[in-house]
CSV table of C-alpha atoms and ligand atoms in Angstrom, one decimal:
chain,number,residue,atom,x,y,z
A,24,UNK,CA,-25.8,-22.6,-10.5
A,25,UNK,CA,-27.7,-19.2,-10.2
A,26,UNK,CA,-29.7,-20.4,-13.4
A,27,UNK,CA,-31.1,-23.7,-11.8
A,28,UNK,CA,-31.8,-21.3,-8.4
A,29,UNK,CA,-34.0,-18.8,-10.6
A,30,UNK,CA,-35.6,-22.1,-11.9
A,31,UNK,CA,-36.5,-23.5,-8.0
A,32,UNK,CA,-37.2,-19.9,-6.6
A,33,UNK,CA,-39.5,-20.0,-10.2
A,34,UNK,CA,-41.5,-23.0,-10.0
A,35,UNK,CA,-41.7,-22.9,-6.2
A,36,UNK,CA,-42.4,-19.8,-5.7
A,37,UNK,CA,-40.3,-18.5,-3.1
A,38,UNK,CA,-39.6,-14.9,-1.7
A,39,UNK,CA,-39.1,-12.2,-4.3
A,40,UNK,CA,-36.1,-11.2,-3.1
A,41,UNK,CA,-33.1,-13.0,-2.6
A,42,UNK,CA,-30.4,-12.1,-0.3
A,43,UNK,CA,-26.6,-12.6,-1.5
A,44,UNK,CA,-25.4,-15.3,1.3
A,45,UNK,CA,-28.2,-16.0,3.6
A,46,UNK,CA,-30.5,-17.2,0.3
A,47,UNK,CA,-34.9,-17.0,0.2
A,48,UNK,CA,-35.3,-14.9,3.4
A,49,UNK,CA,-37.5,-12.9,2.1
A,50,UNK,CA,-37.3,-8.4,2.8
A,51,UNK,CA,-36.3,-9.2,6.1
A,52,UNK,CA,-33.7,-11.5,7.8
A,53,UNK,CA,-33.7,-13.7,10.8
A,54,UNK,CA,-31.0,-12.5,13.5
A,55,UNK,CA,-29.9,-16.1,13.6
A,56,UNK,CA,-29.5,-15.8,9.5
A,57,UNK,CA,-27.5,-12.9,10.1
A,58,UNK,CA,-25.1,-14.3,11.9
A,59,UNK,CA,-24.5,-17.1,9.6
A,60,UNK,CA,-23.8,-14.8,6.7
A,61,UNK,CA,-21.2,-13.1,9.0
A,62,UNK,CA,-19.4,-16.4,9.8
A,63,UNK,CA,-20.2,-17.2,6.0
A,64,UNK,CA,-18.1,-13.9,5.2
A,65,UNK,CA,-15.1,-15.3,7.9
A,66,UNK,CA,-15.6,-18.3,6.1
A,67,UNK,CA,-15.2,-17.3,2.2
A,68,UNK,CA,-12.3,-14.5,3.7
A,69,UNK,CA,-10.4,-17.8,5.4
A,70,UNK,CA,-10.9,-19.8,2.3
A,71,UNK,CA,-11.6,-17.6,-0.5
A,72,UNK,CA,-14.3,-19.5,-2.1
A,73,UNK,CA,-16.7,-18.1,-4.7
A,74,UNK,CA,-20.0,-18.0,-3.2
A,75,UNK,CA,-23.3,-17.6,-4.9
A,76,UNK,CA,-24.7,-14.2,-4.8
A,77,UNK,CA,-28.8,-14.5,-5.2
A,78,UNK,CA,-31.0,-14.0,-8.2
A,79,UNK,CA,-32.4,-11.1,-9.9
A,80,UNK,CA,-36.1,-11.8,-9.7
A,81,UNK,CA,-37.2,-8.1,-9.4
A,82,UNK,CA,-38.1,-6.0,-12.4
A,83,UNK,CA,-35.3,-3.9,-12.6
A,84,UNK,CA,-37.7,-0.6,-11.7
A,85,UNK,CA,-38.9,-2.4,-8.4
A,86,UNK,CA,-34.7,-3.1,-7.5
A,87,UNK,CA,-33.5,0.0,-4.8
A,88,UNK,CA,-31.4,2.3,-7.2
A,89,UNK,CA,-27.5,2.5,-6.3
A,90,UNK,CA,-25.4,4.9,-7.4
A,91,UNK,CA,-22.0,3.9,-8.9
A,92,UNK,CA,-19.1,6.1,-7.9
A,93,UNK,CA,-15.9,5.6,-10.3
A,94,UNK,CA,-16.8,1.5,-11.6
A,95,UNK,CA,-14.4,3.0,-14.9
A,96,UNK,CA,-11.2,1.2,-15.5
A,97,UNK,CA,-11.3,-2.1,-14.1
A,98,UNK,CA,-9.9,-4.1,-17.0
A,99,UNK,CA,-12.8,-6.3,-18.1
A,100,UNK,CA,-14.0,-7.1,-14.7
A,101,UNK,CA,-16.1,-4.1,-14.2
A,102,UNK,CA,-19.0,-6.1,-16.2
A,103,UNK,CA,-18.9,-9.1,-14.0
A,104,UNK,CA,-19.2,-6.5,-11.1
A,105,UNK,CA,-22.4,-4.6,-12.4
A,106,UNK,CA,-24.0,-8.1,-13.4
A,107,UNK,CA,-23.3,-9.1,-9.7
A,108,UNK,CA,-24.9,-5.7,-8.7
A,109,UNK,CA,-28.1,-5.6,-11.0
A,110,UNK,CA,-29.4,-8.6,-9.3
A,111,UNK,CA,-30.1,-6.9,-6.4
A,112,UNK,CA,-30.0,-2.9,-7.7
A,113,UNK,CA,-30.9,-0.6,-10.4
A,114,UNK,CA,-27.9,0.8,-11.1
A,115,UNK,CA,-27.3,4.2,-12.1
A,116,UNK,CA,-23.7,5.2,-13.1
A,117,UNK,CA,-21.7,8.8,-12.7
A,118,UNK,CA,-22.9,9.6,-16.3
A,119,UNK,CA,-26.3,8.9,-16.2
A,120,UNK,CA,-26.8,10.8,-12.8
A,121,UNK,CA,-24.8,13.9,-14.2
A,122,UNK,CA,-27.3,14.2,-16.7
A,123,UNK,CA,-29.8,13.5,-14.1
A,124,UNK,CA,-34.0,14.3,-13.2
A,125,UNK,CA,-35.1,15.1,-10.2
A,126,UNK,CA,-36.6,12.0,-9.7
A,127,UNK,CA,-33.5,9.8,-10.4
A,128,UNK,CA,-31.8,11.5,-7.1
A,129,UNK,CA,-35.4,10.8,-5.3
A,130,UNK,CA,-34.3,7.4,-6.0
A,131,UNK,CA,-31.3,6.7,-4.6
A,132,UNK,CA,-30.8,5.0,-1.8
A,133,UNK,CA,-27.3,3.9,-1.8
A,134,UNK,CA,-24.1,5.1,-3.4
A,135,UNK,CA,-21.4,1.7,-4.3
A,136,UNK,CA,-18.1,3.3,-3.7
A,137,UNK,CA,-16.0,1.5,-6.1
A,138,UNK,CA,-11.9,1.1,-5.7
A,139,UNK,CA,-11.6,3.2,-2.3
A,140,UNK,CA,-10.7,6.7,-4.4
A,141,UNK,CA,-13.6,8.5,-4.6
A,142,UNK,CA,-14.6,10.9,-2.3
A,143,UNK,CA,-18.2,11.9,-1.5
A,144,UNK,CA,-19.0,15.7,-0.6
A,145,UNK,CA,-21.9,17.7,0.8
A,146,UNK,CA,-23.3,18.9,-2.5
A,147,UNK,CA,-23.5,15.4,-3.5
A,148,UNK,CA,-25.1,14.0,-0.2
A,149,UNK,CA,-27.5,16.9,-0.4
A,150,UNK,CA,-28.7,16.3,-4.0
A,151,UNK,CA,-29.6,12.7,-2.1
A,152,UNK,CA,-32.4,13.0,0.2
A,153,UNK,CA,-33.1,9.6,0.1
A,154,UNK,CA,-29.9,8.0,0.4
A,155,UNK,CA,-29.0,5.6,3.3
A,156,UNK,CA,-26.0,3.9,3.0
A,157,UNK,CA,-22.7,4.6,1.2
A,158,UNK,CA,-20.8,1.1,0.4
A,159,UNK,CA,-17.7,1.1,0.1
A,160,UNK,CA,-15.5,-1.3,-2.0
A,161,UNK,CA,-12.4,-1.5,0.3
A,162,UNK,CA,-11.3,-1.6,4.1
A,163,UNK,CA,-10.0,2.3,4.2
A,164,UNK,CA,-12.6,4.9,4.8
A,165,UNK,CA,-10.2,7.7,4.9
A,166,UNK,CA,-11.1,9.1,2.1
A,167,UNK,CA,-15.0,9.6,3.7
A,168,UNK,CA,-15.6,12.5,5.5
A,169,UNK,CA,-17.6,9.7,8.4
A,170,UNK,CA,-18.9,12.9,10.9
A,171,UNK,CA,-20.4,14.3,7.8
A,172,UNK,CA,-21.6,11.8,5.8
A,173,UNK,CA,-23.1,10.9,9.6
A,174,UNK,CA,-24.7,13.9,10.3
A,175,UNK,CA,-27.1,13.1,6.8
A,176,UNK,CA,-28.8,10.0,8.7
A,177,UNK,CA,-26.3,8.5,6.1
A,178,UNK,CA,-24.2,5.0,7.3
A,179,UNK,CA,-21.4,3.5,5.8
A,180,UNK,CA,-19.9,-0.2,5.5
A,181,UNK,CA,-16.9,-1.2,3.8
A,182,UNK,CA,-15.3,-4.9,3.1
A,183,UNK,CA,-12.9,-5.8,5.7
A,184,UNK,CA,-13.0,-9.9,4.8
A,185,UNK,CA,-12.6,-9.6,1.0
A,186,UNK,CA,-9.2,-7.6,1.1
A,187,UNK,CA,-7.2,-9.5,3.9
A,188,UNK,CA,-5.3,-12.0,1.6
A,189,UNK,CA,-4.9,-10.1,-1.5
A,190,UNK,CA,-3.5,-7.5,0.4
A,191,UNK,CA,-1.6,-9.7,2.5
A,192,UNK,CA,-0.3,-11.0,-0.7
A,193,UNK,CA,0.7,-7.7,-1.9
A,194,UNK,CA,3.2,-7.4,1.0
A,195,UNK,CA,4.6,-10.2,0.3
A,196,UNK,CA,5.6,-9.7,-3.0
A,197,UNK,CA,6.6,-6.3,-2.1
A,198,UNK,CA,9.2,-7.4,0.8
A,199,UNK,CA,10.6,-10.4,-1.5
A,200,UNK,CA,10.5,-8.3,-4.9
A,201,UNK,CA,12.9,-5.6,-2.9
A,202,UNK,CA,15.1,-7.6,-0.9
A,203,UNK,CA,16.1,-10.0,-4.4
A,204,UNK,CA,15.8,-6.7,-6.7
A,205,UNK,CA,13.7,-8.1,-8.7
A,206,UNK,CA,12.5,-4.8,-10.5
A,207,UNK,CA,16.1,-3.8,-11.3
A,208,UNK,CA,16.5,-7.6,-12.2
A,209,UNK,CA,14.0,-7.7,-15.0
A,210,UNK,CA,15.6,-4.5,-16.3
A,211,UNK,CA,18.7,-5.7,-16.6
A,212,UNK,CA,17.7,-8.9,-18.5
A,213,UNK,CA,15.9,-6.9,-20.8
A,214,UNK,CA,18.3,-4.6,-21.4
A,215,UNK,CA,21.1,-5.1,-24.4
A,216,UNK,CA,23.7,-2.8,-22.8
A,217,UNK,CA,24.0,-3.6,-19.2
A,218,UNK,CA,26.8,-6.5,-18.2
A,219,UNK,CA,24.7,-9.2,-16.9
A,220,UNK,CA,26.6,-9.7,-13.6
A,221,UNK,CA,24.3,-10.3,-10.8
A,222,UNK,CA,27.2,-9.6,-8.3
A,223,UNK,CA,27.0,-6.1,-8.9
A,224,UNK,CA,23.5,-5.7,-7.4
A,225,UNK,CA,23.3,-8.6,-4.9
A,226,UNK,CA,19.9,-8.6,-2.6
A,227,UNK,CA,19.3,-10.2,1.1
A,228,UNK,CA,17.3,-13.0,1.8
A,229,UNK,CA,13.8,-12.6,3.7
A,230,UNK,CA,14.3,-16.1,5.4
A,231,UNK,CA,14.8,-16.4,8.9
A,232,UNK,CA,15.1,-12.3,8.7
A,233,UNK,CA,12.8,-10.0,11.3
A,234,UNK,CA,10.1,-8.9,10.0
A,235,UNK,CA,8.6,-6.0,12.2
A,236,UNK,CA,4.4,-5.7,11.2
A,237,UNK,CA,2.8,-2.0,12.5
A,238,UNK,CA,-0.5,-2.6,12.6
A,239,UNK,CA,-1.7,-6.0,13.7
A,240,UNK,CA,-5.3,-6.6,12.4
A,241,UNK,CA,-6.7,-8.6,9.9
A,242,UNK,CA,-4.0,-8.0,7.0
A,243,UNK,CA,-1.7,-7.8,9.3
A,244,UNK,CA,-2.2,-11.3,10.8
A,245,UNK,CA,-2.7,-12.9,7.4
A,246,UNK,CA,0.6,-11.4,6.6
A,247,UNK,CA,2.1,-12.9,9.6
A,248,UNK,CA,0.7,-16.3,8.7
A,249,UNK,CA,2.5,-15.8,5.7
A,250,UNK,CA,6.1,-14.9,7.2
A,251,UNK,CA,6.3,-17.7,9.2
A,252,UNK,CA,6.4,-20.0,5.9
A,253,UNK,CA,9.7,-18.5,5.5
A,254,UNK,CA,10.9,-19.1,8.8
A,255,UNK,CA,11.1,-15.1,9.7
A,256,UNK,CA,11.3,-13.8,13.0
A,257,UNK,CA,7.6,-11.9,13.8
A,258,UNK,CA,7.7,-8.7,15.9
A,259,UNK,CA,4.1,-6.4,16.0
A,260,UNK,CA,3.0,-3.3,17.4
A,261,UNK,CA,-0.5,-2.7,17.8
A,262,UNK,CA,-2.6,-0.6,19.6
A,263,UNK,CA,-4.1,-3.7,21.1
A,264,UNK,CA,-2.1,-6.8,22.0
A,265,UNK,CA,-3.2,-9.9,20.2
A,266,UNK,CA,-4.9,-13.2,21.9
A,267,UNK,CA,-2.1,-15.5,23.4
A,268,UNK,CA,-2.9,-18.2,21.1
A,269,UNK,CA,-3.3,-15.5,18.0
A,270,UNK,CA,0.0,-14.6,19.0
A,271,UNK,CA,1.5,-18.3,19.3
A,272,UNK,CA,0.0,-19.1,16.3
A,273,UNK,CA,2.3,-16.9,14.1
A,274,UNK,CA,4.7,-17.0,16.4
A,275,UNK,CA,4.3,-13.3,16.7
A,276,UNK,CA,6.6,-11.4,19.7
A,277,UNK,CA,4.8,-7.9,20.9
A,278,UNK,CA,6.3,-4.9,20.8
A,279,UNK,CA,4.9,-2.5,23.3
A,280,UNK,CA,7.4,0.2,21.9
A,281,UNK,CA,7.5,1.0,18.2
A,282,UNK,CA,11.1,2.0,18.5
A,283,UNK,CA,11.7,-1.4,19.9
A,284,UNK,CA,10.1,-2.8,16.4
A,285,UNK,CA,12.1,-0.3,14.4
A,286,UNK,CA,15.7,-1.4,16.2
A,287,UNK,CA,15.3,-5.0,15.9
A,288,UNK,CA,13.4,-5.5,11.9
A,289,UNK,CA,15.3,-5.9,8.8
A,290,UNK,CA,11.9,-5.5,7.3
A,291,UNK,CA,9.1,-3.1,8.5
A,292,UNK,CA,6.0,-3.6,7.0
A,293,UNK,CA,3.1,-1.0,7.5
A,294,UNK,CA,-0.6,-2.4,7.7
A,295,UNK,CA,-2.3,0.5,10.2
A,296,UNK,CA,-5.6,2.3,8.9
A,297,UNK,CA,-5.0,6.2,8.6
A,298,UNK,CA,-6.0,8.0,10.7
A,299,UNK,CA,-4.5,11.6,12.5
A,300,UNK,CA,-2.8,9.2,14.8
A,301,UNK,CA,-1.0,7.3,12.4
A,302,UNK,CA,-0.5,10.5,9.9
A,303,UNK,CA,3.1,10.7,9.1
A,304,UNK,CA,3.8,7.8,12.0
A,305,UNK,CA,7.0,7.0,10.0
A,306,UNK,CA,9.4,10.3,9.8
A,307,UNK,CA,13.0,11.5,10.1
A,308,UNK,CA,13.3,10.0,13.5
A,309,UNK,CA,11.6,6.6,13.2
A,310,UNK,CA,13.9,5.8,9.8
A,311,UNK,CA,16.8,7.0,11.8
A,312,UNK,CA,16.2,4.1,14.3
A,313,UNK,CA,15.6,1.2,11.5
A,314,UNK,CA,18.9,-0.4,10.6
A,315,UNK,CA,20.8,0.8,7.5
A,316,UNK,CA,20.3,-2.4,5.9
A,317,UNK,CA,16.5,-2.5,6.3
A,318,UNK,CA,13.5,-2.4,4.3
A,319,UNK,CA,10.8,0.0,4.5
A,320,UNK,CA,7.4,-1.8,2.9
A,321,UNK,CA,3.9,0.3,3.1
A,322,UNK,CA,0.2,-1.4,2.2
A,323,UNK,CA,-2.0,0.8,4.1
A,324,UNK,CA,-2.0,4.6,3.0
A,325,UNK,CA,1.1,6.5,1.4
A,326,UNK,CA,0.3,9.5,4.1
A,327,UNK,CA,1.1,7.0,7.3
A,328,UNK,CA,4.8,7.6,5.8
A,329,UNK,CA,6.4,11.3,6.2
A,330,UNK,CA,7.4,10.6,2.1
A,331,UNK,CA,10.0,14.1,2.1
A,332,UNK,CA,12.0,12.5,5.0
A,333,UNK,CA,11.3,9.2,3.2
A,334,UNK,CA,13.1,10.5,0.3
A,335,UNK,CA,15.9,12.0,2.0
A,336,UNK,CA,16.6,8.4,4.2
A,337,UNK,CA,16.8,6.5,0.8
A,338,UNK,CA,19.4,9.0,-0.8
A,339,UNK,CA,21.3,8.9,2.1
A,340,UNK,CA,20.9,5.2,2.8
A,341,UNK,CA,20.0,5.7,6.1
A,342,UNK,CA,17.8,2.9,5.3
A,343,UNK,CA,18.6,-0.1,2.5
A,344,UNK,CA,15.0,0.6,0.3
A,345,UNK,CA,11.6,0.8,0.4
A,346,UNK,CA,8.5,-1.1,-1.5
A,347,UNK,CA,5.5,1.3,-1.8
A,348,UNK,CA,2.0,0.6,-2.9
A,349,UNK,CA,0.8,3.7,-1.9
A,350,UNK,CA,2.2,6.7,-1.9
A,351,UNK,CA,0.7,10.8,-1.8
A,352,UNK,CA,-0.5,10.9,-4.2
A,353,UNK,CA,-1.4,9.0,-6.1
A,354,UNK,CA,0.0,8.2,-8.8
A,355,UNK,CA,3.3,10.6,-7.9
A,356,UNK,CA,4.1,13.4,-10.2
A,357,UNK,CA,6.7,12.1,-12.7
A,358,UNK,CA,9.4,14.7,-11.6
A,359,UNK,CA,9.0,12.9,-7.8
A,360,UNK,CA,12.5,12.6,-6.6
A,361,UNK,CA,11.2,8.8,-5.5
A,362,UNK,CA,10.7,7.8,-8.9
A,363,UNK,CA,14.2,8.5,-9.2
A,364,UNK,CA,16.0,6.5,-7.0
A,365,UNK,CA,16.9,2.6,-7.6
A,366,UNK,CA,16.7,1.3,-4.0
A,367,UNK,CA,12.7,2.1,-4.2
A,368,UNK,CA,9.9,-0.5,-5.7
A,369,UNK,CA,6.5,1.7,-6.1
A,370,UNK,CA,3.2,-0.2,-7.3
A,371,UNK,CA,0.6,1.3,-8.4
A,372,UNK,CA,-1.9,0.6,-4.8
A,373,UNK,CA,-3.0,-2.6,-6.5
A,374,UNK,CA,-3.0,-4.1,-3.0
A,375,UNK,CA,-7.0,-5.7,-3.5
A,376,UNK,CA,-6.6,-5.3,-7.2
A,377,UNK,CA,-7.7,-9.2,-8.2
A,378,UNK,CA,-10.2,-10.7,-10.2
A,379,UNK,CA,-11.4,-12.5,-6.6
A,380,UNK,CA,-11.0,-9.5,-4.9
A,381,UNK,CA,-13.0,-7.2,-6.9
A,382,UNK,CA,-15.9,-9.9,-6.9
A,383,UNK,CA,-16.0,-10.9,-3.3
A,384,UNK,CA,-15.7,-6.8,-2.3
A,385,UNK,CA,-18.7,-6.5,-4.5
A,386,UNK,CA,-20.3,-9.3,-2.8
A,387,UNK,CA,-19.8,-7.7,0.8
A,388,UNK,CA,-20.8,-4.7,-0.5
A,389,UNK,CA,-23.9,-6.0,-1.2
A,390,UNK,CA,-24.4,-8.0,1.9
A,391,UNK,CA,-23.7,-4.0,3.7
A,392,UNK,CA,-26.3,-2.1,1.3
A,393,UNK,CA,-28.7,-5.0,1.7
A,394,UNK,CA,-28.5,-5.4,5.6
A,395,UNK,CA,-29.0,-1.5,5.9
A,396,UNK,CA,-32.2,-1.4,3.2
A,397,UNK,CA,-34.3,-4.2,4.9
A,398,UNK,CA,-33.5,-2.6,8.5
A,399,UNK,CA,-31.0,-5.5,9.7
A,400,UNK,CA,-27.4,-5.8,11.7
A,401,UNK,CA,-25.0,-4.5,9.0
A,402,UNK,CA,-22.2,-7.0,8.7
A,403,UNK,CA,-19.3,-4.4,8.4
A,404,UNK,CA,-20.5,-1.0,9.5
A,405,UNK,CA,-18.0,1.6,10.2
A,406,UNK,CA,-18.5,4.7,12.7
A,407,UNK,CA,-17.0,7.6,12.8
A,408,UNK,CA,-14.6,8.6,15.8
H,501,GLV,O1,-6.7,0.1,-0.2
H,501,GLV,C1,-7.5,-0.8,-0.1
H,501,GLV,C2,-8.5,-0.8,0.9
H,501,GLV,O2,-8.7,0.1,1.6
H,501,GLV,O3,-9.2,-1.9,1.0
């Protein structure tokens, strides 16, 4: 498909540049064109299509230069990404930059933030003076200092569409994994000495159970629409009460109260951005109102949990377990006391960690560095508080 593109844009003649979903605009974009792309982005995030991304027709010294923070360890998929990226950008990686000129860093005008890890300090926005957007591959900025990175003239956009149903997903697997023990399952199938009685380590069924979701956005809805194919009861709390008909869709029940969400849920499931509101939400006292058979599941950032008090609730089965997939930090020390206990499932934060995911973030984050180059409405722009 993008071969038989180059061919038209070829023979026809068409713009030089070609923008990822609105196609041969040309340097800059029609407002109307802009907001097609952004209902193309709810689009591809409701339906998870593949989508075309443009064609390289640039020489690669003409392209905007991008520098690639941490694209290492992606398990085969990290060529598909920079192929995706070198149609529109030169890329410059960590290495090549390290050993860099003077007039590489004059160069750059974007940094591609890859896998929501690395952070991006002073030093390094000061060795930019030509940078203007920082893109980051993922929906959590917490790792970006926003009020600095701001005070450069620097903006930043991350991918809110491309990580809703993987993440969603992740959830999912978390809540059933725990409450069937499936991780202490596999172990003792695969293990020669252990009687193979699966009355000894019996699990609860997430059908028709409450699940309680803190944090109602995007994730958090998709994760709704996904409980209510098992019949489960839906509480939320949210700083801002859903639509009605959001709400009736799911078949979601508000919580005003958090505690109220805590009493009632046999699983709580945590989908809230960090922030210093929501830093250590879940301690001593919130675990002490969950019921002692619940289930404690976290996809957003291992610091929204107080993990010490964590620890101690689990030991003392205040509550019944908890499925992590992020924790502080990250990856735990191997001495961590949660690594130790059975009634706890930890993944390694793999929440957006698909071959679908990783493409369409890319693509987004493309979309982001290209809307803020050519001087257009950003699709996903994120401002500091
Ligand atoms: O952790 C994943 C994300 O922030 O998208």
């Amino acid at each position: 498909m993008f071969r038989s593109r180059t061919l038209r844009l070829l023979m026809f003649g068409q713009s030089k540049f070609i923008h990822p979903f609105i196609g041969s605009c040309g340097h800059r974009y029609h407002r109307s064109a802009i907001y097609k792309q952004r209902n193309r982005m709810r689009q591809l995030s409701a339906g998870r299509q593949t989508i075309s991304t443009g064609t390289k027709v640039m020489a690669e010294g003409e392209l905007p230069a991008v520098l690639i923070l941490d694209i290492g360890g992606t398990h085969g998929v990290l060529e598909d990404l920079a192929a995706l990226l070198k149609k529109h950008f030169h890329l410059i990686t960590m290495k090549e930059f390290l050993g860099n000129k003077e007039e590489m860093r004059k160069k750059i005008q974007s940094v591609f933030v890859f896998e929501c890890r690395p952070t991006i300090d002073r030093e390094l926005l000061e060795s930019l003076p030509n940078l203007k957007v920082i893109a980051n591959s993922g929906v959590g900025v917490d790792h970006l200092d926003l009020k600095m990175i701001s005070s450069f003239g620097v903006k930043v956009t991350n991918t809110p569409h491309a990580v809703a149903d993987p993440t969603a997903d992740i959830g999912m697997a978390l809540m059933l994994a725990s409450a069937r023990r499936l991780v202490e399952g596999c172990h003792i199938a695969v293990s020669p000495d252990t009687k193979y009685f699966a009355v000894n380590w019996l699990g609860v069924e997430v059908t028709r159970a409450t699940l309680g979701i803190i944090g109602m956005g995007s994730i958090g809805y998709k994760v709704a629409q996904r409980a209510r194919a098992f019949n489960m009861r839906i509480l939320y709390h949210n700083r801002n009460r859903r639509r009605k008909e959001e709400e009736e869709a799911v078949g979601a029940h508000y919580c005003a109260k958090m505690e109220d969400l805590l009493q009632q849920s046999d699983f709580v499931m945590l989908v809230v951005n960090l922030t210093p509101e929501t830093h250590k939400l879940i301690g001593k006292k919130e675990l002490g109102l969950m019921k002692p058979t619940a289930t404690l599941i976290n996809i957003s950032r291992g610091a929204v949990i107080d993990q010490d008090a964590l620890v101690e609730a689990l030991q003392n089965k205040v509550i019944r377990a908890a499925a992590l997939d992020v924790t502080y930090p990250e990856p735990l020390p191997r001495d961590h006391p949660l690594l130790n206990l059975n009634n706890v499932i930890i993944t390694p934060h793999i929440g957006t960690a698909t071959v679908q995911a990783l493409r369409m973030m890319a693509e987004e984050a493309i979309a982001n560095m290209l809307a803020v180059l050519n001087d257009q409405p950003i699709p996903s722009e994120v401002f500091p508080k």
